[in-house]
Amino acid sequence: MKNYKLLPVAVFAFSLLLGFNACKPKNAGSAVSSDAAAKTYVAPGKYDEFYNFVSGGFSGQLSTYGLPSGRLLRVIPVFSVDPEKGWGYSEETKPMLNTSHGFVPWDDLHHVQLSKTNGEYDGRWVFGNANNTPRVARIDLKTFRTAEIIELPNSGGNHSSPFITENTEYVVAGTRFSIPPDDVNGDVPISTYKKNFKGTISFISVQKDNGAMDIAFQLRCPGFNFDLSRAGKGVSSGWFFFSTYNTEQAYTLLEVNASQKDKDFVMAINWKKAEEYIKAGKGRKQSVKYAHNVYDEKTHSSTSTIKTEVTIMDVKDFPDIAYFFPCPKSPHGCDVSPTGEYIVGSGKLAALIPVFSFDKMIKAIAAKDYIGNFDGIPILKYESVLYGEVKKPGLGPLHTEFDDKGNAYTSMFVSSEVVKWNIKDLKVLDRAPTYYSVGHLCVAGGDTKKPYGKYLVAYNKITKDRFLPTGPELSQSAQLYDISGDKMQLILDFPTIGEPHYAQIVAADLIKNNSTKFFKMEDNKNPYFSNGEGGTKVVRTGNRVDVYMTAIRSHLTPDNIEGVKMGDEVYFHVTNLEQDWDVPHGFAIKGALTGELLIMPGETQTLKWVPDRVGISPFYCTDFCSALHQEMSGYVRVSPAGSNVPLKFGTGKIEPTADSVKTK
């Protein structure tokens, strides 16, 4: 009966979240400025000023847009297979999607973080999180390709991730769903949540020179949900702040049972102190199982290693590591100002924005100004940590970022608007409508010590009437605002892939001049590399046939292959001989139960093909490369198992001969 009494609350909340935001904002008619086209115009042949890295949400990928044009520049495959680029289909990339559960071909990439030096973007890497099967990926911004993926043990959901310390010492990930730890019997009643479920925060170290990741340590925390987080900076350097919800520790009907308390918590972690304890040997080793996958640009291939141990510390055993302070209920965003002094909480069911002071937090800790504890972790008084509240900012505050003039911008999901307010006096300065139900937003450099300002992008969950109809679902919309003046100006709508969550905007000059143009042939260490057409061959080993092939405008070598038999497994190892920028080649063959290959200049990639019938199967280049692209093709003859057709291959010969056959 208890839950039935609470159902009207859930119905009200549901109608609030879905009903209010379906309406156009009152000031919609004047939302777009008259000079919008001029402000977003990038002339043909000219570059955008900024890169915008946007999560692909349920697509599992990362997209790259140019700003202010809104042009889609590239979709980078990360956690989901991508037949366009052969990601997860080529033999070289399959290990990148390996996990302790086996090959996982899909995930949900929610958040994006650029690497930093001294609290500012450095243009080296961008990180993304896998929300479903918990993982963190590092993308190399020289190649715009995923270089590394590491799985997170002891986690169920990886939403509060991948947030980064000032100098990219650590990528930090908090579990969304608390679960029993991996080293205990998880076959327990769900109703024993409070007793058996724990939350985990993972600290992933990042090597300065090459970005290599490793799980340095994990912090075991109370069993509730970690939502989002930010590293301290400046005065709060050495700390991390996490929004948490479901401090009720509910395990069913969370929309009601996890919204009972007026306040949940922000969790403050002194990661420098935790690091000291780890170095002093205070952590304990735990047996686990997780995958660590690395892509090597020399071999153009990846390896997956299953690791079996992590170092764990329980925060309740170390009283100077973790502290809670209350935040209005169900906080989503948790954001830190450029100076590091102010921590902005966003209780998505509250009608105000609390702003906390780091200085006041430190003083409250020193004075032990507590109101109790939760699972052994001290809870600081709300009033003792609070700097002030932004009153009546709008409905449904979610995320806040900052400009270069001392202002903050908060997304309002329910009232479909972005609200601008001053950090010092907490006064609302401006509000601009969004279309519709804005979730995340990002300001250019908005999470750094020195924001660029200038532009803000709102990522909206509902598009409605913004684009031409495409059936029951429309692409999500991103909306670009000029924030250089006192008033925000909506200047552009552009559609996005998947469901964008968080994104970041970085100056193009930090990245574009370091971009890899092609891979040098002399650096290719792939074991199946063909160094020119003279190095091509076909090798049979039992029922395995390896085809060492090359591609160059406008033919494949070899382009005639005979002697393949039913029951064979055929591996096409294709080397792109081009040494020129933006001249990839593709490869596909009829009936392949995988995808295509997309091979960059100087690279080698492998497609596995198992013929399922006797006959002739054509193959061809899938990526347009020249005026004679259509002619870039060939044939494989498949004979019955046990036939005596010799293995033969060739290019430019009407009848391939056996004099060049390679066997072993």
GROMACS .gro file of C-alpha atoms in nm, residues 93-543:
model
  451
   93THR     CA    1   3.999  -0.440  -3.482
   94LYS     CA    2   3.788  -0.725  -3.341
   95PRO     CA    3   3.997  -0.743  -3.020
   96MET     CA    4   3.907  -0.380  -2.943
   97LEU     CA    5   3.550  -0.486  -2.861
   98ASN     CA    6   3.651  -0.777  -2.640
   99THR     CA    7   3.538  -0.780  -2.276
  100SER     CA    8   3.531  -1.025  -1.986
  101HIS     CA    9   3.188  -1.122  -2.128
  102GLY     CA   10   3.336  -1.192  -2.471
  103PHE     CA   11   3.295  -0.988  -2.790
  104VAL     CA   12   3.042  -0.707  -2.725
  105PRO     CA   13   2.946  -0.531  -3.049
  106TRP     CA   14   2.750  -0.237  -2.903
  107ASP     CA   15   2.750   0.011  -2.621
  108ASP     CA   16   2.615   0.347  -2.512
  109LEU     CA   17   2.868   0.633  -2.524
  110HIS     CA   18   2.741   0.913  -2.299
  111HIS     CA   19   3.022   1.149  -2.209
  112VAL     CA   20   3.326   1.307  -2.370
  113GLN     CA   21   3.637   1.453  -2.211
  114LEU     CA   22   3.940   1.609  -2.377
  115SER     CA   23   4.284   1.563  -2.223
  116LYS     CA   24   4.419   1.858  -2.027
  117THR     CA   25   4.746   2.012  -1.920
  118ASN     CA   26   4.732   2.260  -1.633
  119GLY     CA   27   4.354   2.256  -1.654
  120GLU     CA   28   4.341   2.351  -2.024
  121TYR     CA   29   4.282   2.138  -2.333
  122ASP     CA   30   4.602   2.011  -2.492
  123GLY     CA   31   4.459   1.847  -2.807
  124ARG     CA   32   4.617   1.503  -2.756
  125TRP     CA   33   4.332   1.266  -2.675
  126VAL     CA   34   3.960   1.252  -2.617
  127PHE     CA   35   3.802   0.997  -2.383
  128GLY     CA   36   3.457   0.838  -2.389
  129ASN     CA   37   3.260   0.606  -2.163
  130ALA     CA   38   3.067   0.287  -2.229
  131ASN     CA   39   2.760   0.308  -2.010
  132ASN     CA   40   2.623  -0.044  -2.056
  133THR     CA   41   2.919  -0.282  -2.026
  134PRO     CA   42   3.145  -0.050  -1.826
  135ARG     CA   43   3.451   0.064  -2.020
  136VAL     CA   44   3.654   0.376  -2.093
  137ALA     CA   45   3.808   0.451  -2.432
  138ARG     CA   46   4.091   0.680  -2.539
  139ILE     CA   47   4.080   0.824  -2.891
  140ASP     CA   48   4.403   0.953  -3.046
  141LEU     CA   49   4.349   1.297  -3.200
  142LYS     CA   50   4.637   1.252  -3.445
  143THR     CA   51   4.449   0.972  -3.621
  144PHE     CA   52   4.093   1.029  -3.491
  145ARG     CA   53   4.080   0.659  -3.408
  146THR     CA   54   4.020   0.465  -3.091
  147ALA     CA   55   4.357   0.371  -2.946
  148GLU     CA   56   4.265   0.196  -2.623
  149ILE     CA   57   3.965   0.056  -2.431
  150ILE     CA   58   3.976  -0.062  -2.072
  151GLU     CA   59   3.695  -0.247  -1.896
  152LEU     CA   60   3.590  -0.153  -1.541
  153PRO     CA   61   3.537  -0.436  -1.291
  154ASN     CA   62   3.308  -0.402  -0.987
  155SER     CA   63   3.080  -0.170  -1.184
  156GLY     CA   64   2.726  -0.185  -1.321
  157GLY     CA   65   2.678   0.106  -1.555
  158ASN     CA   66   2.945   0.364  -1.621
  159HIS     CA   67   2.763   0.698  -1.634
  160SER     CA   68   2.973   0.912  -1.402
  161SER     CA   69   3.264   0.897  -1.643
  162PRO     CA   70   3.516   0.969  -1.798
  163PHE     CA   71   3.608   1.279  -1.600
  164ILE     CA   72   3.966   1.397  -1.589
  165THR     CA   73   4.208   1.558  -1.347
  166GLU     CA   74   4.386   1.885  -1.431
  167ASN     CA   75   4.688   1.724  -1.593
  168THR     CA   76   4.519   1.404  -1.713
  169GLU     CA   77   4.684   1.208  -1.434
  170TYR     CA   78   4.363   1.010  -1.398
  171VAL     CA   79   4.044   0.938  -1.583
  172VAL     CA   80   3.780   0.878  -1.316
  173ALA     CA   81   3.463   0.667  -1.343
  174GLY     CA   82   3.183   0.618  -1.090
  175THR     CA   83   2.941   0.328  -1.121
  176ARG     CA   84   2.585   0.422  -1.216
  177PHE     CA   85   2.432   0.107  -1.072
  178SER     CA   86   2.567  -0.027  -0.746
  179ILE     CA   87   2.605  -0.405  -0.750
  180PRO     CA   88   2.768  -0.675  -0.536
  181PRO     CA   89   3.148  -0.662  -0.589
  182ASP     CA   90   3.297  -0.905  -0.839
  183ASP     CA   91   3.481  -1.110  -0.575
  184VAL     CA   92   3.174  -1.212  -0.374
  185ASN     CA   93   2.877  -1.436  -0.445
  186GLY     CA   94   2.638  -1.216  -0.641
  187ASP     CA   95   2.355  -1.467  -0.620
  188VAL     CA   96   2.173  -1.273  -0.349
  189PRO     CA   97   1.816  -1.143  -0.327
  190ILE     CA   98   1.777  -0.801  -0.488
  191SER     CA   99   1.596  -0.697  -0.171
  192THR     CA  100   1.930  -0.721   0.016
  193TYR     CA  101   2.049  -0.409  -0.170
  194LYS     CA  102   2.147  -0.215   0.144
  195LYS     CA  103   2.355  -0.502   0.274
  196ASN     CA  104   2.518  -0.645  -0.036
  197PHE     CA  105   2.536  -0.373  -0.305
  198LYS     CA  106   2.833  -0.138  -0.324
  199GLY     CA  107   2.935   0.156  -0.539
  200THR     CA  108   3.279   0.176  -0.699
  201ILE     CA  109   3.486   0.470  -0.823
  202SER     CA  110   3.770   0.375  -1.057
  203PHE     CA  111   4.087   0.581  -1.098
  204ILE     CA  112   4.248   0.505  -1.433
  205SER     CA  113   4.605   0.631  -1.469
  206VAL     CA  114   4.717   0.786  -1.800
  207GLN     CA  115   5.084   0.791  -1.904
  208LYS     CA  116   5.199   1.140  -2.000
  209ASP     CA  117   5.400   1.043  -2.307
  210ASN     CA  118   5.172   0.797  -2.487
  211GLY     CA  119   4.838   0.801  -2.303
  212ALA     CA  120   4.852   0.435  -2.200
  213MET     CA  121   4.583   0.358  -1.943
  214ASP     CA  122   4.572   0.127  -1.642
  215ILE     CA  123   4.341   0.092  -1.342
  216ALA     CA  124   4.551   0.245  -1.065
  217PHE     CA  125   4.301   0.183  -0.785
  218GLN     CA  126   3.931   0.166  -0.701
  219LEU     CA  127   3.743   0.321  -0.410
  220ARG     CA  128   3.459   0.119  -0.259
  221CYS     CA  129   3.169   0.343  -0.160
  222PRO     CA  130   2.814   0.313  -0.025
  223GLY     CA  131   2.562   0.142  -0.249
  224PHE     CA  132   2.375   0.408  -0.439
  225ASN     CA  133   2.392   0.569  -0.784
  226PHE     CA  134   2.676   0.793  -0.902
  227ASP     CA  135   2.555   1.030  -1.172
  228LEU     CA  136   2.818   1.282  -1.289
  229SER     CA  137   3.143   1.426  -1.164
  230ARG     CA  138   3.410   1.691  -1.210
  231ALA     CA  139   3.768   1.724  -1.096
  232GLY     CA  140   3.866   2.017  -0.882
  233LYS     CA  141   4.100   2.273  -1.031
  234GLY     CA  142   4.298   2.571  -0.907
  235VAL     CA  143   4.213   2.610  -0.537
  236SER     CA  144   4.033   2.272  -0.532
  237SER     CA  145   4.311   2.085  -0.711
  238GLY     CA  146   4.346   1.731  -0.576
  239TRP     CA  147   3.973   1.684  -0.516
  240PHE     CA  148   3.692   1.523  -0.713
  241PHE     CA  149   3.318   1.588  -0.681
  242PHE     CA  150   3.040   1.341  -0.767
  243SER     CA  151   2.666   1.390  -0.779
  244THR     CA  152   2.479   1.095  -0.628
  245TYR     CA  153   2.117   0.992  -0.616
  246ASN     CA  154   1.911   0.709  -0.471
  247THR     CA  155   2.055   0.765  -0.127
  248GLU     CA  156   1.729   0.596  -0.024
  249GLN     CA  157   1.900   0.280  -0.158
  250ALA     CA  158   1.585   0.175  -0.342
  251TYR     CA  159   1.594  -0.118  -0.582
  252THR     CA  160   1.252  -0.098  -0.750
  253LEU     CA  161   1.032   0.177  -0.899
  254LEU     CA  162   1.310   0.430  -0.858
  255GLU     CA  163   1.104   0.717  -1.003
  256VAL     CA  164   0.911   0.708  -0.672
  257ASN     CA  165   1.130   0.526  -0.424
  258ALA     CA  166   1.451   0.711  -0.510
  259SER     CA  167   1.283   1.054  -0.482
  260GLN     CA  168   1.170   1.043  -0.120
  261LYS     CA  169   1.430   1.266   0.042
  262ASP     CA  170   1.447   1.641  -0.007
  263LYS     CA  171   1.820   1.613  -0.056
  264ASP     CA  172   2.071   1.363  -0.186
  265PHE     CA  173   2.449   1.413  -0.173
  266VAL     CA  174   2.748   1.552  -0.351
  267MET     CA  175   3.043   1.330  -0.263
  268ALA     CA  176   3.381   1.503  -0.228
  269ILE     CA  177   3.686   1.278  -0.275
  270ASN     CA  178   4.037   1.384  -0.176
  271TRP     CA  179   4.207   1.186  -0.453
  272LYS     CA  180   4.553   1.311  -0.361
  273LYS     CA  181   4.509   1.164  -0.013
  274ALA     CA  182   4.376   0.839  -0.159
  275GLU     CA  183   4.679   0.826  -0.388
  276GLU     CA  184   4.909   0.866  -0.085
  277TYR     CA  185   4.741   0.573   0.089
  278ILE     CA  186   4.773   0.356  -0.220
  279LYS     CA  187   5.145   0.438  -0.253
  280ALA     CA  188   5.187   0.352   0.116
  281GLY     CA  189   5.041   0.007   0.050
  282LYS     CA  190   4.709   0.064   0.229
  283GLY     CA  191   4.498  -0.083  -0.051
  284ARG     CA  192   4.413  -0.451  -0.080
  285LYS     CA  193   4.434  -0.671  -0.387
  286GLN     CA  194   4.111  -0.811  -0.528
  287SER     CA  195   4.069  -1.086  -0.783
  288VAL     CA  196   3.864  -0.968  -1.080
  289LYS     CA  197   3.846  -1.019  -1.455
  290TYR     CA  198   3.853  -0.736  -1.708
  291ALA     CA  199   3.976  -0.670  -2.060
  292HIS     CA  200   4.239  -0.417  -2.163
  293ASN     CA  201   4.247  -0.358  -2.540
  294VAL     CA  202   4.515  -0.160  -2.725
  295TYR     CA  203   4.544  -0.062  -3.091
  296ASP     CA  204   4.898  -0.033  -3.232
  297GLU     CA  205   4.942   0.210  -3.523
  298LYS     CA  206   5.269   0.038  -3.623
  299THR     CA  207   5.111  -0.304  -3.672
  300HIS     CA  208   4.769  -0.156  -3.759
  301SER     CA  209   4.623  -0.417  -3.529
  302SER     CA  210   4.499  -0.460  -3.173
  303THR     CA  211   4.550  -0.695  -2.882
  304SER     CA  212   4.319  -0.780  -2.594
  305THR     CA  213   4.457  -0.884  -2.256
  306ILE     CA  214   4.243  -1.019  -1.974
  307LYS     CA  215   4.366  -0.882  -1.642
  308THR     CA  216   4.287  -1.043  -1.308
  309GLU     CA  217   4.361  -0.801  -1.024
  310VAL     CA  218   4.282  -0.451  -0.899
  311THR     CA  219   4.371  -0.257  -0.585
  312ILE     CA  220   4.072  -0.161  -0.370
  313MET     CA  221   4.029   0.079  -0.079
  314ASP     CA  222   3.708   0.107   0.123
  315VAL     CA  223   3.653   0.480   0.186
  316LYS     CA  224   3.486   0.423   0.524
  317ASP     CA  225   3.818   0.284   0.653
  318PHE     CA  226   4.001   0.610   0.572
  319PRO     CA  227   3.818   0.905   0.733
  320ASP     CA  228   4.004   1.182   0.546
  321ILE     CA  229   3.927   1.063   0.190
  322ALA     CA  230   3.553   1.110   0.144
  323TYR     CA  231   3.285   1.355   0.260
  324PHE     CA  232   2.920   1.413   0.174
  325PHE     CA  233   2.731   1.737   0.163
  326PRO     CA  234   2.358   1.758   0.090
  327CYS     CA  235   2.228   1.871  -0.250
  328PRO     CA  236   1.863   1.920  -0.359
  329LYS     CA  237   1.708   1.589  -0.457
  330SER     CA  238   1.814   1.377  -0.751
  331PRO     CA  239   2.115   1.586  -0.858
  332HIS     CA  240   2.233   1.528  -1.214
  333GLY     CA  241   2.514   1.766  -1.304
  334CYS     CA  242   2.802   1.849  -1.070
  335ASP     CA  243   3.021   2.123  -1.217
  336VAL     CA  244   3.326   2.318  -1.099
  337SER     CA  245   3.394   2.683  -1.185
  338PRO     CA  246   3.714   2.788  -1.369
  339THR     CA  247   3.882   2.897  -1.045
  340GLY     CA  248   3.785   2.575  -0.871
  341GLU     CA  249   3.617   2.764  -0.586
  342TYR     CA  250   3.254   2.695  -0.672
  343ILE     CA  251   3.082   2.358  -0.710
  344VAL     CA  252   2.742   2.379  -0.879
  345GLY     CA  253   2.489   2.107  -0.801
  346SER     CA  254   2.181   2.054  -1.014
  347GLY     CA  255   1.892   1.884  -0.839
  348LYS     CA  256   1.678   1.800  -1.139
  349LEU     CA  257   1.363   1.793  -0.927
  350ALA     CA  258   1.443   2.127  -0.761
  351ALA     CA  259   1.352   2.483  -0.865
  352LEU     CA  260   1.682   2.636  -0.758
  353ILE     CA  261   2.053   2.592  -0.824
  354PRO     CA  262   2.279   2.543  -0.520
  355VAL     CA  263   2.633   2.678  -0.544
  356PHE     CA  264   2.881   2.537  -0.293
  357SER     CA  265   3.209   2.690  -0.179
  358PHE     CA  266   3.525   2.481  -0.171
  359ASP     CA  267   3.679   2.713   0.088
  360LYS     CA  268   3.375   2.674   0.314
  361MET     CA  269   3.388   2.297   0.263
  362ILE     CA  270   3.749   2.281   0.381
  363LYS     CA  271   3.666   2.495   0.686
  364ALA     CA  272   3.364   2.278   0.767
  365ILE     CA  273   3.581   1.964   0.747
  366ALA     CA  274   3.841   2.122   0.977
  367ALA     CA  275   3.568   2.218   1.225
  368LYS     CA  276   3.400   1.876   1.193
  369ASP     CA  277   3.080   2.059   1.117
  370TYR     CA  278   2.886   1.739   1.057
  371ILE     CA  279   2.519   1.645   1.078
  372GLY     CA  280   2.590   1.273   1.092
  373ASN     CA  281   2.735   1.010   0.863
  374PHE     CA  282   2.627   0.772   0.591
  375ASP     CA  283   2.791   0.430   0.605
  376GLY     CA  284   3.076   0.581   0.807
  377ILE     CA  285   3.130   0.881   0.577
  378PRO     CA  286   3.081   1.226   0.739
  379ILE     CA  287   2.796   1.446   0.615
  380LEU     CA  288   2.872   1.819   0.622
  381LYS     CA  289   2.598   2.072   0.700
  382TYR     CA  290   2.430   2.211   0.390
  383GLU     CA  291   2.446   2.568   0.521
  384SER     CA  292   2.811   2.533   0.618
  385VAL     CA  293   2.917   2.442   0.264
  386LEU     CA  294   2.667   2.652   0.068
  387TYR     CA  295   2.786   2.970  -0.103
  388GLY     CA  296   2.435   3.058  -0.215
  389GLU     CA  297   2.137   2.958  -0.427
  390VAL     CA  298   2.029   3.079  -0.770
  391LYS     CA  299   1.661   3.148  -0.711
  392LYS     CA  300   1.389   3.061  -0.965
  393PRO     CA  301   1.627   2.988  -1.253
  394GLY     CA  302   1.379   2.763  -1.436
  395LEU     CA  303   1.246   2.409  -1.416
  396GLY     CA  304   1.465   2.100  -1.423
  397PRO     CA  305   1.825   2.226  -1.392
  398LEU     CA  306   2.070   1.968  -1.525
  399HIS     CA  307   2.416   2.089  -1.633
  400THR     CA  308   2.627   2.401  -1.593
  401GLU     CA  309   2.929   2.533  -1.782
  402PHE     CA  310   3.118   2.861  -1.770
  403ASP     CA  311   3.238   3.139  -1.999
  404ASP     CA  312   3.540   3.368  -1.983
  405LYS     CA  313   3.351   3.657  -1.821
  406GLY     CA  314   3.249   3.508  -1.487
  407ASN     CA  315   2.913   3.373  -1.601
  408ALA     CA  316   2.752   3.031  -1.579
  409TYR     CA  317   2.502   2.865  -1.815
  410THR     CA  318   2.259   2.598  -1.694
  411SER     CA  319   2.035   2.374  -1.903
  412MET     CA  320   1.670   2.356  -1.793
  413PHE     CA  321   1.517   2.030  -1.911
  414VAL     CA  322   1.155   2.091  -1.813
  415SER     CA  323   1.123   2.457  -1.915
  416SER     CA  324   1.334   2.398  -2.233
  417GLU     CA  325   1.578   2.682  -2.195
  418VAL     CA  326   1.935   2.782  -2.118
  419VAL     CA  327   1.975   3.022  -1.829
  420LYS     CA  328   2.273   3.254  -1.790
  421TRP     CA  329   2.367   3.370  -1.440
  422ASN     CA  330   2.658   3.540  -1.266
  423ILE     CA  331   2.880   3.322  -1.050
  424LYS     CA  332   2.950   3.586  -0.784
  425ASP     CA  333   2.609   3.744  -0.719
  426LEU     CA  334   2.401   3.446  -0.841
  427LYS     CA  335   2.168   3.672  -1.038
  428VAL     CA  336   1.995   3.545  -1.352
  429LEU     CA  337   2.114   3.759  -1.645
  430ASP     CA  338   1.943   3.605  -1.947
  431ARG     CA  339   1.745   3.307  -2.067
  432ALA     CA  340   1.709   3.159  -2.415
  433PRO     CA  341   1.462   2.893  -2.535
  434THR     CA  342   1.574   2.555  -2.671
  435TYR     CA  343   1.383   2.314  -2.897
  436TYR     CA  344   1.313   2.099  -2.697
  437SER     CA  345   1.400   1.944  -2.359
  438VAL     CA  346   1.766   2.034  -2.341
  439GLY     CA  347   1.988   1.785  -2.160
  440HIS     CA  348   2.359   1.854  -2.169
  441LEU     CA  349   2.513   2.174  -2.292
  442CYS     CA  350   2.870   2.278  -2.352
  443VAL     CA  351   3.049   2.609  -2.372
  444ALA     CA  352   3.371   2.636  -2.574
  445GLY     CA  353   3.634   2.537  -2.317
  446GLY     CA  354   3.358   2.551  -2.054
  447ASP     CA  355   3.508   2.299  -1.811
  448THR     CA  356   3.864   2.438  -1.819
  449LYS     CA  357   4.053   2.698  -1.618
  450LYS     CA  358   4.037   2.934  -1.917
  451PRO     CA  359   3.713   2.897  -2.114
  452TYR     CA  360   3.707   3.036  -2.467
  453GLY     CA  361   3.347   3.152  -2.430
  454LYS     CA  362   3.202   3.270  -2.763
  455TYR     CA  363   2.981   2.967  -2.835
  456LEU     CA  364   2.742   2.742  -2.646
  457VAL     CA  365   2.573   2.432  -2.786
  458ALA     CA  366   2.255   2.286  -2.636
  459TYR     CA  367   2.185   1.915  -2.699
  460ASN     CA  368   1.811   1.856  -2.708
  461LYS     CA  369   1.625   1.531  -2.648
  462ILE     CA  370   1.313   1.613  -2.850
  463THR     CA  371   1.324   1.767  -3.197
  464LYS     CA  372   0.952   1.787  -3.291
  465ASP     CA  373   0.910   2.042  -3.570
  466ARG     CA  374   1.273   2.151  -3.622
  467PHE     CA  375   1.353   1.936  -3.925
  468LEU     CA  376   1.168   1.774  -4.217
  469PRO     CA  377   0.959   1.480  -4.092
  470THR     CA  378   1.128   1.139  -4.105
  471GLY     CA  379   0.859   0.916  -3.962
  472PRO     CA  380   0.793   0.878  -3.590
  473GLU     CA  381   1.149   0.964  -3.488
  474LEU     CA  382   1.357   1.264  -3.583
  475SER     CA  383   1.727   1.311  -3.534
  476GLN     CA  384   1.815   1.482  -3.208
  477SER     CA  385   1.898   1.849  -3.252
  478ALA     CA  386   2.194   2.053  -3.141
  479GLN     CA  387   2.150   2.428  -3.122
  480LEU     CA  388   2.435   2.676  -3.143
  481TYR     CA  389   2.422   3.002  -2.948
  482ASP     CA  390   2.644   3.306  -2.976
  483ILE     CA  391   2.726   3.404  -2.616
  484SER     CA  392   2.982   3.674  -2.692
  485GLY     CA  393   2.739   3.954  -2.598
  486ASP     CA  394   2.514   4.024  -2.303
  487LYS     CA  395   2.229   3.829  -2.460
  488MET     CA  396   2.246   3.474  -2.593
  489GLN     CA  397   2.157   3.443  -2.961
  490LEU     CA  398   2.038   3.121  -3.123
  491ILE     CA  399   2.216   3.108  -3.458
  492LEU     CA  400   2.199   2.747  -3.583
  493ASP     CA  401   2.018   2.412  -3.560
  494PHE     CA  402   2.195   2.099  -3.677
  495PRO     CA  403   2.102   1.729  -3.646
  496THR     CA  404   2.325   1.484  -3.462
  497ILE     CA  405   2.391   1.112  -3.472
  498GLY     CA  406   2.249   0.886  -3.202
  499GLU     CA  407   2.150   1.065  -2.886
  500PRO     CA  408   2.405   1.328  -2.788
  501HIS     CA  409   2.475   1.359  -2.420
  502TYR     CA  410   2.783   1.554  -2.322
  503ALA     CA  411   3.020   1.723  -2.569
  504GLN     CA  412   3.323   1.949  -2.570
  505ILE     CA  413   3.438   2.236  -2.791
  506VAL     CA  414   3.810   2.290  -2.851
  507ALA     CA  415   4.004   2.533  -3.070
  508ALA     CA  416   4.085   2.371  -3.405
  509ASP     CA  417   4.442   2.504  -3.394
  510LEU     CA  418   4.523   2.266  -3.107
  511ILE     CA  419   4.453   1.962  -3.324
  512LYS     CA  420   4.443   2.021  -3.699
  513ASN     CA  421   4.815   2.076  -3.761
  514ASN     CA  422   4.906   1.750  -3.587
  515SER     CA  423   4.669   1.534  -3.790
  516THR     CA  424   4.817   1.221  -3.948
  517LYS     CA  425   4.802   1.243  -4.329
  518PHE     CA  426   4.897   0.883  -4.412
  519PHE     CA  427   5.093   0.591  -4.268
  520LYS     CA  428   5.444   0.545  -4.401
  521MET     CA  429   5.499   0.213  -4.574
  522GLU     CA  430   5.837   0.168  -4.408
  523ASP     CA  431   5.672   0.188  -4.066
  524ASN     CA  432   5.413  -0.084  -4.137
  525LYS     CA  433   5.483  -0.375  -3.901
  526ASN     CA  434   5.166  -0.573  -3.969
  527PRO     CA  435   5.270  -0.940  -4.006
  528TYR     CA  436   5.058  -0.966  -4.323
  529PHE     CA  437   5.197  -0.653  -4.486
  530SER     CA  438   5.270  -0.672  -4.861
  531ASN     CA  439   5.557  -0.438  -4.948
  532GLY     CA  440   5.449  -0.367  -5.304
  533GLU     CA  441   5.278  -0.585  -5.560
  534GLY     CA  442   5.586  -0.809  -5.577
  535GLY     CA  443   5.518  -0.911  -5.218
  536THR     CA  444   5.168  -1.042  -5.284
  537LYS     CA  445   5.102  -1.413  -5.254
  538VAL     CA  446   4.843  -1.675  -5.162
  539VAL     CA  447   4.933  -1.928  -4.894
  540ARG     CA  448   4.743  -2.241  -4.793
  541THR     CA  449   4.790  -2.395  -4.447
  542GLY     CA  450   4.543  -2.680  -4.409
  543ASN     CA  451   4.200  -2.529  -4.465
   0.00000   0.00000   0.00000
